[in-house]
Amino acid sequence: MTDSTSTAAPTPTGFRLRTPEDWVDFSLADEASENRIAHDVWSRAREAGLTESQAGAFTESVRRSVRHARRSGAAHAAGTFQLYEDGPLTATVLVSVVTPPATGDVLGALTSVRQPARPDGTWRRVGTAQINGIGTVGRVHGIQDVTLDEATIRSAVMHTVVPLPGSADVLVVTGSSPNVAEADELFELFDTITATLELTATPDRAATGQS
């Protein structure tokens, strides 16, 4: 098992989250780290037999995800980039600490919202989930159009909102993937990853890979 630590603005608690061993922890330090990840993805795509055009499109998709995580101030980000016979699979998980509006119950607001399927194929379901050791958390998942660097990408998205004890802030775990054809499997994967979340007594944010 390997450990990596990401630093964010101090809050009363930290977290520990486990991701599968074939996932990569993103360094969100600067643009240089973003370039290193993109170069690695490009090399793997070309070695797998993708054309320069296909590898370029795949790499740009990954770059947008990493850049979005870095610019949005995520406390931690990880992702997987797999190449199969029927095409590439990319998925990311971001962990962010968010300060909600001064008034209102975040969980209550989430569970009171419903969005049925739209004619354009997007939809969203809102409810709650249970995480061992934490309790009830808010859960929003669906097929949404996500804008990254002015490019709109239809994606399977799951947000899990976790109240932080002793703080007005909430911790948000977001799983996202443009592979909407595999949405059901991806939602199960994001749920499995999020279920490993532990809140810690220190301000450190730690992410560990499963061995």
C-alpha positions as MATLAB code, in Angstrom:
seq = 'MTDSTSTAAPTPTGFRLRTPEDWVDFSLADEASENRIAHDVWSRAREAGLTESQAGAFTESVRRSVRHARRSGAAHAAGTFQLYEDGPLTATVLVSVVTPPATGDVLGALTSVRQPARPDGTWRRVGTAQINGIGTVGRVHGIQDVTLDEATIRSAVMHTVVPLPGSADVLVVTGSSPNVAEADELFELFDTITATLELTATPDRAATGQS';
ca = [
       0.000    0.000    0.000;
       1.343    3.415   -0.965;
       0.581    6.732    0.650;
       0.485   10.217   -0.803;
      -0.532   13.449    0.890;
      -2.188   16.508   -0.636;
      -2.353   19.811    1.228;
      -5.289   22.211    1.238;
      -6.543   25.076    3.383;
      -6.742   24.053    7.071;
     -10.066   22.715    8.360;
     -10.928   20.938   11.616;
     -10.688   17.475   10.037;
      -8.847   15.618    7.309;
      -9.698   12.492    5.368;
      -8.426    9.195    4.077;
      -9.731    7.724    0.823;
      -8.763    4.471   -0.878;
      -8.563    4.125   -4.660;
      -7.881    0.959   -6.705;
      -4.225    0.059   -7.154;
      -4.293    0.768  -10.917;
      -5.381    4.369  -10.314;
      -2.901    7.262  -10.454;
      -2.717    9.979   -7.794;
      -2.528   13.385   -9.494;
      -0.028   15.952   -8.390;
      -1.958   19.225   -8.384;
       1.015   21.415   -7.574;
       1.496   23.262  -10.876;
       1.282   23.149  -14.665;
       4.520   21.137  -14.862;
       2.892   18.249  -13.012;
      -0.080   18.480  -15.382;
       2.329   18.218  -18.347;
       4.039   15.143  -16.886;
       0.708   13.344  -16.521;
      -0.288   14.296  -20.087;
       3.033   13.044  -21.471;
       2.610    9.720  -19.686;
      -0.918    9.305  -21.045;
       0.242   10.167  -24.584;
       3.055    7.604  -24.414;
       0.750    4.861  -23.119;
      -1.855    5.635  -25.784;
       0.672    5.459  -28.631;
       2.204    2.256  -27.250;
      -1.288    0.739  -27.208;
      -1.672    1.419  -30.939;
      -3.795    4.564  -30.991;
      -3.191    6.946  -33.878;
      -1.684   10.352  -33.181;
      -5.149   11.906  -33.541;
      -6.756    9.406  -31.144;
      -3.906    9.714  -28.639;
      -4.111   13.497  -28.831;
      -7.863   13.528  -28.128;
      -7.447   11.085  -25.234;
      -4.551   13.044  -23.763;
      -6.423   16.357  -24.015;
      -9.393   14.859  -22.179;
      -7.118   13.777  -19.355;
      -5.325   17.139  -19.313;
      -8.637   18.984  -18.953;
      -9.592   16.823  -15.977;
      -6.278   17.421  -14.207;
      -6.304   21.145  -14.981;
      -9.871   21.456  -13.688;
      -8.912   19.701  -10.451;
      -5.887   21.965   -9.958;
      -7.707   25.206  -10.719;
     -10.761   24.316   -8.648;
      -8.582   23.894   -5.563;
      -9.283   20.193   -5.053;
      -7.668   18.753   -1.932;
      -6.951   15.500   -3.742;
      -7.480   13.972   -7.174;
      -6.884   10.552   -8.692;
      -7.775    8.891  -11.955;
      -7.518    5.856  -14.173;
      -6.741    5.683  -17.901;
      -7.318    2.279  -19.455;
      -7.175    1.300  -23.114;
      -9.437   -1.513  -24.292;
     -10.208   -3.009  -27.692;
     -13.377   -0.948  -27.955;
     -11.688    2.294  -26.918;
     -10.258    4.219  -23.959;
     -11.746    4.500  -20.468;
     -10.973    7.486  -18.282;
     -12.381    8.303  -14.863;
     -11.425   10.697  -12.083;
     -12.264   11.242   -8.430;
     -11.827   14.673   -6.840;
     -12.058   15.532   -3.156;
     -12.831   19.144   -2.261;
     -13.646   21.053    0.909;
     -16.534   23.431    0.238;
     -18.112   26.173    2.322;
     -21.882   26.045    1.729;
     -24.181   29.090    1.824;
     -24.511   30.672    5.263;
     -28.172   29.660    5.513;
     -29.844   26.372    4.703;
     -29.360   22.665    5.284;
     -27.077   21.211    2.585;
     -28.391   17.653    2.864;
     -31.969   18.872    3.021;
     -31.488   21.025   -0.057;
     -29.990   18.129   -1.970;
     -32.723   15.661   -1.151;
     -35.473   18.142   -1.995;
     -34.310   18.523   -5.604;
     -35.371   16.181   -8.383;
     -34.500   16.369  -12.061;
     -36.220   13.859  -14.352;
     -34.673   12.693  -17.610;
     -34.569   15.465  -20.183;
     -35.092   15.169  -23.941;
     -31.345   15.760  -24.449;
     -30.533   12.593  -22.472;
     -29.239   14.214  -19.281;
     -30.693   13.323  -15.898;
     -29.959   13.597  -12.172;
     -31.069   11.654   -9.123;
     -30.696   13.003   -5.609;
     -30.788   11.107   -2.349;
     -28.631    9.917    0.515;
     -26.120    7.145    1.171;
     -24.491    5.599    4.225;
     -20.750    5.494    4.902;
     -19.485    3.323    7.744;
     -18.123    5.441   10.587;
     -19.577    8.633    9.102;
     -23.318    8.070    8.735;
     -25.758    9.682    6.316;
     -24.317   11.672    3.419;
     -25.877   13.438    0.451;
     -25.635   11.788   -2.958;
     -26.275   13.232   -6.423;
     -25.586   11.197   -9.556;
     -26.571   11.245  -13.190;
     -25.585   12.028  -16.759;
     -24.590   15.676  -17.089;
     -22.842   17.988  -19.559;
     -19.636   19.062  -17.818;
     -17.671   22.103  -19.008;
     -13.890   21.858  -18.681;
     -11.771   24.634  -20.194;
     -14.689   25.789  -22.374;
     -15.164   22.264  -23.766;
     -18.479   20.596  -22.884;
     -18.249   16.841  -22.291;
     -21.187   14.572  -21.518;
     -20.202   12.594  -18.426;
     -21.395   10.177  -15.796;
     -21.057   12.172  -12.564;
     -21.521   11.317   -8.896;
     -21.217   13.852   -6.049;
     -21.178   12.733   -2.415;
     -21.539   15.505    0.186;
     -20.145   14.754    3.655;
     -20.731   17.096    6.621;
     -17.507   17.814    8.525;
     -17.919   17.522   12.320;
     -17.272   20.785   14.136;
     -17.205   22.788   10.919;
     -19.647   24.602    8.651;
     -17.747   23.160    5.676;
     -18.611   19.985    3.801;
     -16.340   17.543    2.028;
     -17.401   16.702   -1.528;
     -16.212   13.562   -3.328;
     -16.861   13.785   -7.073;
     -16.466   10.888   -9.487;
     -16.652   11.668  -13.185;
     -16.130    9.885  -16.513;
     -16.997   10.641  -20.152;
     -17.650    6.917  -20.717;
     -21.407    7.290  -20.332;
     -22.102    3.911  -21.989;
     -20.625    2.326  -18.841;
     -22.474    4.672  -16.467;
     -23.984    1.969  -14.257;
     -20.628    0.267  -13.707;
     -18.964    3.625  -13.087;
     -21.559    4.640  -10.494;
     -20.881    1.353   -8.665;
     -17.141    2.057   -8.818;
     -17.520    5.634   -7.526;
     -19.769    4.357   -4.730;
     -17.191    1.701   -3.767;
     -14.385    4.274   -3.657;
     -16.437    6.790   -1.686;
     -17.429    4.077    0.817;
     -13.756    3.860    1.896;
     -13.779    7.496    3.081;
     -12.600    8.059    6.649;
     -12.528   11.378    8.464;
      -9.361   11.922   10.476;
      -8.542   14.068   13.485;
      -5.731   15.938   11.683;
      -5.837   18.551    8.903;
      -3.790   16.289    6.588;
      -5.502   14.936    3.489;
      -4.278   11.410    2.777;
      -5.133    9.151   -0.122;
      -4.052    5.537   -0.215;
      -4.016    3.023   -3.023;
      -5.549   -0.384   -2.419;
      -3.101   -3.267   -2.607;
];
